[in-house]
Short mmCIF file of C-alpha atoms in Angstrom, two decimals:
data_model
loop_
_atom_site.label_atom_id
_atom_site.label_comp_id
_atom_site.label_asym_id
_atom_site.label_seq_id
_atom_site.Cartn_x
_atom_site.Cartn_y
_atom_site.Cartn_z
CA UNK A 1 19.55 -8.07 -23.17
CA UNK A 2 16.45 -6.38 -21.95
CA UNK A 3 16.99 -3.10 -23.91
CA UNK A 4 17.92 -5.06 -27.47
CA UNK A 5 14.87 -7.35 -26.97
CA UNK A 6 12.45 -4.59 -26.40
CA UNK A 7 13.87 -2.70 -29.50
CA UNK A 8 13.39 -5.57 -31.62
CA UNK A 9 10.06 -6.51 -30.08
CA UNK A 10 9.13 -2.51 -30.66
CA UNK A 11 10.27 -2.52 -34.54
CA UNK A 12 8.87 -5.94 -35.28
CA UNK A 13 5.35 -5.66 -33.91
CA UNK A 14 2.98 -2.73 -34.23
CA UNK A 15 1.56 -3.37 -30.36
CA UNK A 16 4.81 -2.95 -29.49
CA UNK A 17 5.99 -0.42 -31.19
CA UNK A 18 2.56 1.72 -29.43
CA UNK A 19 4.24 0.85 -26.04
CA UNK A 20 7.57 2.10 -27.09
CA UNK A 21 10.73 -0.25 -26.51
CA UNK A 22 11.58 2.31 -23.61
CA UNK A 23 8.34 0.90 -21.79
CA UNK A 24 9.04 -2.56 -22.91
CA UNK A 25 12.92 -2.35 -21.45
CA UNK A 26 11.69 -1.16 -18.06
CA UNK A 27 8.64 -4.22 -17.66
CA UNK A 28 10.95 -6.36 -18.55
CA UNK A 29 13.70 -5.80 -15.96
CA UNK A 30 10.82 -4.71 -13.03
CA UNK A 31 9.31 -8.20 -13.83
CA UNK A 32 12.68 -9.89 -13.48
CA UNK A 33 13.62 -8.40 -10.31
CA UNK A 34 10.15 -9.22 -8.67
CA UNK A 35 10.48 -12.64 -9.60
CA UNK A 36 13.76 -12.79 -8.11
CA UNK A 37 15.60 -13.73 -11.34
CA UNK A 38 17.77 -10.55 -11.44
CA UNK A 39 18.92 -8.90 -8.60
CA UNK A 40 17.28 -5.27 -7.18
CA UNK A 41 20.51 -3.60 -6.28
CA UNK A 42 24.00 -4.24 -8.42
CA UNK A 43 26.75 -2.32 -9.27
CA UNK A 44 26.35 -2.78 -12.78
CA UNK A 45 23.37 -0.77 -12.57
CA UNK A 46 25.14 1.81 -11.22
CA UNK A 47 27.64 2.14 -14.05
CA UNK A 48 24.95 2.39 -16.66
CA UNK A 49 23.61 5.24 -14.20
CA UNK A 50 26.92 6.93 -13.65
CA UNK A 51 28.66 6.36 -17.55
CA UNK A 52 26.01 5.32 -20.01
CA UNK A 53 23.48 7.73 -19.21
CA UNK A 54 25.99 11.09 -19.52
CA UNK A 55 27.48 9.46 -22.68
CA UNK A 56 23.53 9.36 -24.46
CA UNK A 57 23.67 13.00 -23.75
CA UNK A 58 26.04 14.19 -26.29
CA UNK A 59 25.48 11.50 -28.60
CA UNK A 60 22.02 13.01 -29.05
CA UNK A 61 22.90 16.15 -29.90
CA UNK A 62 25.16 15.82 -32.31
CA UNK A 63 22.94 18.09 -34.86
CA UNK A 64 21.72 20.49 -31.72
CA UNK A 65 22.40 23.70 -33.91
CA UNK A 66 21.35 26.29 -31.78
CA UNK A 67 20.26 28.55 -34.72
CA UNK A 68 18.32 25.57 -35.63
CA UNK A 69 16.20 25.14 -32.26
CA UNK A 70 12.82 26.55 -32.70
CA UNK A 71 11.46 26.62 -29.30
CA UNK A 72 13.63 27.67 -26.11
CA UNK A 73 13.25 26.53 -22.92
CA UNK A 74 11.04 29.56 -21.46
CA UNK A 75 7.59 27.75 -22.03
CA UNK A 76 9.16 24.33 -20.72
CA UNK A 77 10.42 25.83 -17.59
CA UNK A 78 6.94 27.68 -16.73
CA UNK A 79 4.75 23.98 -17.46
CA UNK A 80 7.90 22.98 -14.92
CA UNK A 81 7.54 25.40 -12.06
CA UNK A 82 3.14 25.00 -12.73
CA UNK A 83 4.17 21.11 -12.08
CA UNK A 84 6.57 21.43 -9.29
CA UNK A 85 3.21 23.40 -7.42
CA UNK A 86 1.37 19.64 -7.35
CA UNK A 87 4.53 18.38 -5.85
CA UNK A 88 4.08 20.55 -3.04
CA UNK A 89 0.28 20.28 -2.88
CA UNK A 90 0.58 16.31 -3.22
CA UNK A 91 3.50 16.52 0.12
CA UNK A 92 0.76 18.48 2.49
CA UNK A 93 -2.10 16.37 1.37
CA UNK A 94 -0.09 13.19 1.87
CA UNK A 95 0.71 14.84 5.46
CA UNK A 96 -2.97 15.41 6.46
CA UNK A 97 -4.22 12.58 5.33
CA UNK A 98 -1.70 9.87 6.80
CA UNK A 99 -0.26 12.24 9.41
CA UNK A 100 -2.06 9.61 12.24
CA UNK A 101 -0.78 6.46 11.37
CA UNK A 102 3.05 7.40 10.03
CA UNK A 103 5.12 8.60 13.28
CA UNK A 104 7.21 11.91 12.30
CA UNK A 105 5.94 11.95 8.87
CA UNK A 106 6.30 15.90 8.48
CA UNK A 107 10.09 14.51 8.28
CA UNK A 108 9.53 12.45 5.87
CA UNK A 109 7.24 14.15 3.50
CA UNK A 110 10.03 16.21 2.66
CA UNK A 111 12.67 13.63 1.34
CA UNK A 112 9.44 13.11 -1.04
CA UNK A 113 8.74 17.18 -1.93
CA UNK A 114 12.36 17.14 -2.52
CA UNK A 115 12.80 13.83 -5.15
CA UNK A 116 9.29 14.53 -6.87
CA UNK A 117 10.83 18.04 -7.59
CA UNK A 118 14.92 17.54 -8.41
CA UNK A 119 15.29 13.92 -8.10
CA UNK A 120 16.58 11.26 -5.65
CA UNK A 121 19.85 13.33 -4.74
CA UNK A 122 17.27 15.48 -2.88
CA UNK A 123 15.65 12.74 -1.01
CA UNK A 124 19.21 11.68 0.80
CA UNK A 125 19.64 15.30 1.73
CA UNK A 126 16.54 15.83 2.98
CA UNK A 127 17.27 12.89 5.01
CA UNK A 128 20.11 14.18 6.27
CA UNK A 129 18.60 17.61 6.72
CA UNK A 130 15.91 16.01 9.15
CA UNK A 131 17.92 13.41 10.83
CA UNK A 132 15.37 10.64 9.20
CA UNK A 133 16.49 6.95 9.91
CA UNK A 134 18.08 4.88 7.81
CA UNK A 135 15.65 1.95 7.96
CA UNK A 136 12.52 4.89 7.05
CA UNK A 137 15.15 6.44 4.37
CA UNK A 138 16.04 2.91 2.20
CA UNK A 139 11.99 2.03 2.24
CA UNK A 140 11.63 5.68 0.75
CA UNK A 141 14.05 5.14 -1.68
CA UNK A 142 12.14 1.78 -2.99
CA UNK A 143 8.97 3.39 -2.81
CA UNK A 144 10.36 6.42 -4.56
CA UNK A 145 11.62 3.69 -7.39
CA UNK A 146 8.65 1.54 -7.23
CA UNK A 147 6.19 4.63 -7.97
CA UNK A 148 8.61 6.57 -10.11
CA UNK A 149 9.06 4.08 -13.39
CA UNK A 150 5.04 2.74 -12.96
CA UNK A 151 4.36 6.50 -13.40
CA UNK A 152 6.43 7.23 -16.48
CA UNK A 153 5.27 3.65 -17.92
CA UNK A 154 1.73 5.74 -17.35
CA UNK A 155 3.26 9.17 -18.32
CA UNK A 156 4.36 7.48 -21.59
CA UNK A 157 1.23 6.24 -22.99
CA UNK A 158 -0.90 9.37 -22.73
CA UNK A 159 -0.54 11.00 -25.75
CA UNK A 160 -2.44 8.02 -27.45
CA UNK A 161 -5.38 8.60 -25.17
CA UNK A 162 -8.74 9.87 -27.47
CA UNK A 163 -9.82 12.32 -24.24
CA UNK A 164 -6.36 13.51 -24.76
CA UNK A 165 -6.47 14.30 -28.11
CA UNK A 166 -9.23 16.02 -27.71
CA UNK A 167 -8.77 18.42 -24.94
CA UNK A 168 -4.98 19.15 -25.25
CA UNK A 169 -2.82 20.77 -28.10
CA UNK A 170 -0.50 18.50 -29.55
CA UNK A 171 2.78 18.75 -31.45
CA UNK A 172 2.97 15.24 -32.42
CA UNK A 173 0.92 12.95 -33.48
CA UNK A 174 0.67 9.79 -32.09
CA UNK A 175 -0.19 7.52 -35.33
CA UNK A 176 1.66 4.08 -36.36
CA UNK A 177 2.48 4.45 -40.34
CA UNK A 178 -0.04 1.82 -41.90
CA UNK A 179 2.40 -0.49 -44.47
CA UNK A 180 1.01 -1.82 -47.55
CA UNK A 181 0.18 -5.58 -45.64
CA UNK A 182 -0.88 -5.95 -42.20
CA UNK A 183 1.14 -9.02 -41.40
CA UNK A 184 4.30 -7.63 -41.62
CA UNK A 185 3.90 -5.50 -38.46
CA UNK A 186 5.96 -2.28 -39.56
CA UNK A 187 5.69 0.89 -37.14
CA UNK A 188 6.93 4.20 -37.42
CA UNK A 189 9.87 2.90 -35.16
CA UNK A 190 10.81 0.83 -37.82
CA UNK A 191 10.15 3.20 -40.39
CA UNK A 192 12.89 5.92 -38.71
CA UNK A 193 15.38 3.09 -37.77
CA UNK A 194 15.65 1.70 -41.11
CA UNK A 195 19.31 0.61 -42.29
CA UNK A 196 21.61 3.75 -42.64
CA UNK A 197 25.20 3.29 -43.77
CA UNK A 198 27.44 4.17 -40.81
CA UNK A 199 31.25 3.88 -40.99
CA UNK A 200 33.70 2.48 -38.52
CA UNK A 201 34.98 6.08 -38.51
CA UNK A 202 32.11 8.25 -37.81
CA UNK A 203 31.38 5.41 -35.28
CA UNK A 204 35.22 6.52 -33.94
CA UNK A 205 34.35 9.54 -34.03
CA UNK A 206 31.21 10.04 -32.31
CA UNK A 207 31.79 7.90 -29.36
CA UNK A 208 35.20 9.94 -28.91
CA UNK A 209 33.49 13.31 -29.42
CA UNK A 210 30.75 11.89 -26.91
CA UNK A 211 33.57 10.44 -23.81
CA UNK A 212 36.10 14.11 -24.64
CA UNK A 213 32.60 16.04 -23.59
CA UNK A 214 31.62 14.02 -20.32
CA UNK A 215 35.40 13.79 -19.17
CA UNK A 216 35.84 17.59 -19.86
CA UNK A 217 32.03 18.62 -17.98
CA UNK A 218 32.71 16.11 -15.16
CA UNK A 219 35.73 18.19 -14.46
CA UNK A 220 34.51 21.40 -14.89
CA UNK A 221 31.37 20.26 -12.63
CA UNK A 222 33.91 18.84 -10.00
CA UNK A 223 36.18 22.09 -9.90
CA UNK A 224 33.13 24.52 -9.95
CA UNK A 225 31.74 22.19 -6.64
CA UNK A 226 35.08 22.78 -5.21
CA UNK A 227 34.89 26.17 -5.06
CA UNK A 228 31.65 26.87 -4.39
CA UNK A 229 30.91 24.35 -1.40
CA UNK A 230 27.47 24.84 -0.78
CA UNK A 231 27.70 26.90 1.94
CA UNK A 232 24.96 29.42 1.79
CA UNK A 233 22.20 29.76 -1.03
CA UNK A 234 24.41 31.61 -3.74
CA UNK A 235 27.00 28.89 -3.00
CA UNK A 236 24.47 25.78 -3.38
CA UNK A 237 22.70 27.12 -6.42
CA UNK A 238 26.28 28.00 -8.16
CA UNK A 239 27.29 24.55 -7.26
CA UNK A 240 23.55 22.32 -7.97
CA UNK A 241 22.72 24.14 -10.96
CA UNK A 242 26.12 25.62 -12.99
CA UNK A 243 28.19 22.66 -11.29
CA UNK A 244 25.87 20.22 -12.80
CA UNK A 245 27.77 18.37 -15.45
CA UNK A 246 24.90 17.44 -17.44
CA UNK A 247 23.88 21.10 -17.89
CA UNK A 248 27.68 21.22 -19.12
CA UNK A 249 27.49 18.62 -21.48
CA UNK A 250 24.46 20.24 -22.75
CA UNK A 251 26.30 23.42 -23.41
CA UNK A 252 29.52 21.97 -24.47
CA UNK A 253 27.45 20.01 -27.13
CA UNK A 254 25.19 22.72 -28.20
CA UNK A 255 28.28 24.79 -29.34
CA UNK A 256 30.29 22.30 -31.15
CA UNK A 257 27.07 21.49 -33.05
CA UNK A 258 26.75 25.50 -33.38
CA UNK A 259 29.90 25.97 -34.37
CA UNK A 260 30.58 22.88 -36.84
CA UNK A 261 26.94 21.88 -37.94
CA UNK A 262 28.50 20.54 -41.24
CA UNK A 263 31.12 18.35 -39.91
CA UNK A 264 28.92 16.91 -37.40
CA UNK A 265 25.83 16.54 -39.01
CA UNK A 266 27.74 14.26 -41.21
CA UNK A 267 28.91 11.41 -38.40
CA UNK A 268 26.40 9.00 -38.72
CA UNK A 269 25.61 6.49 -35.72
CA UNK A 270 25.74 9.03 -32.93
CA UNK A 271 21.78 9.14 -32.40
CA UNK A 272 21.72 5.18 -32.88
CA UNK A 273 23.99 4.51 -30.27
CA UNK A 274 23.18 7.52 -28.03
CA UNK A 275 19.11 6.17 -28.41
CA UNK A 276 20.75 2.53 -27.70
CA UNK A 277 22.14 3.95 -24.53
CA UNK A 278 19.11 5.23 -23.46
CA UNK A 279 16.63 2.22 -23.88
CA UNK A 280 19.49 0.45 -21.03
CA UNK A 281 18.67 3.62 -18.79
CA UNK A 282 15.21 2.09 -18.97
CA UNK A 283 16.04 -1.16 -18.54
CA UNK A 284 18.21 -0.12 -15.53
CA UNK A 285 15.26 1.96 -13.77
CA UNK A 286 12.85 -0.96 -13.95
CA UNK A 287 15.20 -3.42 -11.74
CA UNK A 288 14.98 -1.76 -8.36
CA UNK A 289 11.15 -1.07 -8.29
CA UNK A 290 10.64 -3.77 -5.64
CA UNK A 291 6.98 -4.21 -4.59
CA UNK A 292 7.62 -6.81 -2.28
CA UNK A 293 10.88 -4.85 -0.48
CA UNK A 294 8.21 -1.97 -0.40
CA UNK A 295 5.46 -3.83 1.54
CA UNK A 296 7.93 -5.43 3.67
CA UNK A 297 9.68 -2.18 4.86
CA UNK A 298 7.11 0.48 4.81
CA UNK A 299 3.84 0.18 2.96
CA UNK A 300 2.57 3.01 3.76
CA UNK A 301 5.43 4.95 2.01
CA UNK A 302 4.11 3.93 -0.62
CA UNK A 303 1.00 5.38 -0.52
CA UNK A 304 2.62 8.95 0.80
CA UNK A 305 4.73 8.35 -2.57
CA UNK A 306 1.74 7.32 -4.86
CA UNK A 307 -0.61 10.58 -3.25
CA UNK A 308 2.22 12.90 -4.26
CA UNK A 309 2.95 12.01 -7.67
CA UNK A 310 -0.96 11.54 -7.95
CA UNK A 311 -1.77 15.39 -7.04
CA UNK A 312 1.58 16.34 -9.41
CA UNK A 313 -0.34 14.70 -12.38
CA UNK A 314 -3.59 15.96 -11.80
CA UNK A 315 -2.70 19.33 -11.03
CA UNK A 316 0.01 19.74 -14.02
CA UNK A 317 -2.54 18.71 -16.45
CA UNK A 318 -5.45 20.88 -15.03
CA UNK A 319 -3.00 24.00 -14.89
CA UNK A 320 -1.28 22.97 -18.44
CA UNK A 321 -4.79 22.92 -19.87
CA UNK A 322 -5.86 26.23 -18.34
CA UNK A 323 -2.56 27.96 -19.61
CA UNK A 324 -2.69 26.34 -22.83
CA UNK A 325 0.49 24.16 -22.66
CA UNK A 326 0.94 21.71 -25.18
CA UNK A 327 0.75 17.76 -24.16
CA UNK A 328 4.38 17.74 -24.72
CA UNK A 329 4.72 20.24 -22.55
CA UNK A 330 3.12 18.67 -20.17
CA UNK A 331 4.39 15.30 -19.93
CA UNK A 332 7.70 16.58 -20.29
CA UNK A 333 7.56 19.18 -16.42
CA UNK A 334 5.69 16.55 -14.94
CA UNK A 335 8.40 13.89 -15.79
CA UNK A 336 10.98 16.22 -14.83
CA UNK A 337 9.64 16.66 -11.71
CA UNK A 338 8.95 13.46 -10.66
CA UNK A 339 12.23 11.64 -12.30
CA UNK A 340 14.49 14.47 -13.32
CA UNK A 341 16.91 15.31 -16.37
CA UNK A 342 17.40 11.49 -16.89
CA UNK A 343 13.89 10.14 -17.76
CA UNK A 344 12.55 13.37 -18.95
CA UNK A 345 15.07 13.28 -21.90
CA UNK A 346 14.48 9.59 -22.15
CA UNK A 347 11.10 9.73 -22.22
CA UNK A 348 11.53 12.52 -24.64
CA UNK A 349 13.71 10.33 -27.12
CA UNK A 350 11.45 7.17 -27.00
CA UNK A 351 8.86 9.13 -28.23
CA UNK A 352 10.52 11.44 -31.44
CA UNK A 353 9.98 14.25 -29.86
CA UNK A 354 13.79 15.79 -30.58
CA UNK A 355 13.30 19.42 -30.04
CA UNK A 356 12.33 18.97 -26.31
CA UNK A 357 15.78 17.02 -25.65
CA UNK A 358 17.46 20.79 -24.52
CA UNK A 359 14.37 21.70 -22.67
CA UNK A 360 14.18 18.65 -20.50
CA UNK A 361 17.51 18.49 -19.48
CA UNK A 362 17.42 22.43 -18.70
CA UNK A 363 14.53 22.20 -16.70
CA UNK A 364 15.53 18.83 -14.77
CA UNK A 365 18.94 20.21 -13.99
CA UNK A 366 16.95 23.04 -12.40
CA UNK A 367 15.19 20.89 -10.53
CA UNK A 368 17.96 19.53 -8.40
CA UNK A 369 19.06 22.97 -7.06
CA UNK A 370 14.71 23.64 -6.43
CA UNK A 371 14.35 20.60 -4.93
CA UNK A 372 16.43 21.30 -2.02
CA UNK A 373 14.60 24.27 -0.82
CA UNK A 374 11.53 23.28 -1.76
CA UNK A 375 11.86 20.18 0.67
CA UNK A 376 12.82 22.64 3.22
CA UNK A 377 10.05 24.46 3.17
CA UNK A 378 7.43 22.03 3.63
CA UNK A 379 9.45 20.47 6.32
CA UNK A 380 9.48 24.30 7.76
CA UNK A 381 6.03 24.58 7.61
CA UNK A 382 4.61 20.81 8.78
CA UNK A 383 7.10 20.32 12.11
#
């Protein structure tokens, strides 16, 4: 309900449709959970996490010709690693500057290097890793979620900034389409979504394109984790990065669309319902961002959480304006860092920006494999 009333809210009114439905979606469902009218935690919200989300990938990519991708994912990853650097730099400042008044916080800073880097999945094993408790490691968690959608609700609305525009190159303008009469409200999201005829068989046909790819990459990704454990470093980065079945999807996508551009360049629907998907991924986020479970557990995660992502944005914009990085760019390594594959592409579809969906999901996927060892390290280095 959340998602179809912030995309109707974003193509009816132009101060939505600045906000983006995306950033509408997540308010929504963080107010509602606050106020106790929806619930933090429900296993509905994992389904949308574990088979909504993979079935957006495919569905928008549909026309991801490779020979018609202009930019690769060498300048993305480079913004990414620049980014990761104020991770680290936000963990150690963080650590000095609360290391008094959190007991056996150069265990905990960690969890946070390693989900402001390659996502949550690196926050439980960093956990593990340092034998954190599980009282310290569910009040990380919230704080992680609390400060993780507020930032990409910031992250988001950048671009529109004036000092923005004028310090930083930009590939896309951030303009709502004036109509002929002011009181009808139109924005360029309801200029792109206009009415398109779409069939009940390219419908068919690009939701079973879309559930063939995840079933085949989820059991490619569970057969390459099979044999390759995670024992020792080749092992885990075989098995993070290769075994990742996003990355697969990506590449099982990208070739079909290579190798049939005609054919599927003509099923219509695929980037409605794949943009549809994504707009509940929002929605989904936004529920478990729970200030009050947050200042009832462990405020003061919270601010270690808040410092981190804090140094992260300062420092990725500083270094992406002294290496000449685009805004895009920008936005896009920070919010893989900080949120991973999931909300970087998200992020990257709520705002038009199509070419960067391959990029994001590269770099993000990266990011779980360089999270893990770049949580160990600063645990190495502050115990």
């Amino acid at each position: 309900m959340c998602a179809a009333l912030a995309i109707y809210l974003e193509q009816r009114y132009a101060w939505a449709g600045k906000v983006t439905g995306c950033i509408l979606a997540s308010v929504f469902t963080m107010v509602l959970s606050n106020l106790g009218i929806i619930p933090t935690d429900a296993q509905v919200y994992d389904n949308v996490l574990g088979y909504v989300v993979p079935l957006a990938i495919p569905l928008l990519l549909f026309n991801a010709d490779i020979k018609k991708i202009k930019k690769e994912s060498g300048r993305a990853l480079a913004m990414y690693l620049l980014s990761s650097i104020g991770t680290i730099a936000g963990g150690f400042i963080a650590y000095f500057v609360l290391k008094n008044v959190i007991p056996e916080l150069g265990r905990i800073i960690p969890m946070f290097v390693g989900t402001y880097t390659g996502g949550s999945v690196n926050l439980i094993a960093m956990s593990q890793y340092y034998e954190v408790s599980g009282q310290i490691v569910s009040a990380a968690i919230v704080a992680d979620n609390v400060v993780m959608i507020i930032y990409i609700l910031v992250l988001i609305s950048i671009p529109g900034m004036a000092i923005i525009k004028k310090i930083y190159r930009r590939m896309y303008e951030e303009e709502v389409i004036s109509c002929a009469e002011e009181s009808e409200n139109k924005n360029k999201a309801a200029n792109y979504w206009g009415i398109r005829e779409i069939s009940l068989k390219d419908m068919a046909a690009a939701i079973a394109i879309a559930f063939t790819i995840v079933t085949i990459a989820t059991k490619i990704s569970l057969r390459i984790k099979s044999i390759f454990p995670g024992g020792g470093i080749t092992s885990k980065f075989v098995s993070g990065f290769l075994g990742n079945k996003y990355l697969i999807m990506v590449l099982l996508i990208v070739a079909i669309a290579s190798i049939f551009p005609n054919k599927m360049s003509k099923i219509k629907g695929a980037q409605e319902v794949g943009t549809f998907l994504i707009h509940m991924f929002f929605a989904v986020i936004g529920a478990p961002a729970s200030l009050i479970a947050v200042i009832k557990e462990a405020p003061l995660l919270l601010v270690v959480a808040v410092i981190i992502v804090a140094v992260n944005m300062v420092l990725s914009f500083t270094l992406g304006r002294l290496f000449n990085f685009t805004v895009e760019e920008i936005m896009i390594a920070s919010n893989a860092n900080i949120g991973g594959p999931t909300t970087a592409v998200a992020m990257v579809v709520s705002k038009g920006w199509g070419e960067f969906i391959i990029p994001s999901i590269l770099i993000g996927t990266l990011g779980y494999v360089l999270g893990h060892y770049f949580g160990i390290f600063s645990g190495m280095l502050l115990i």
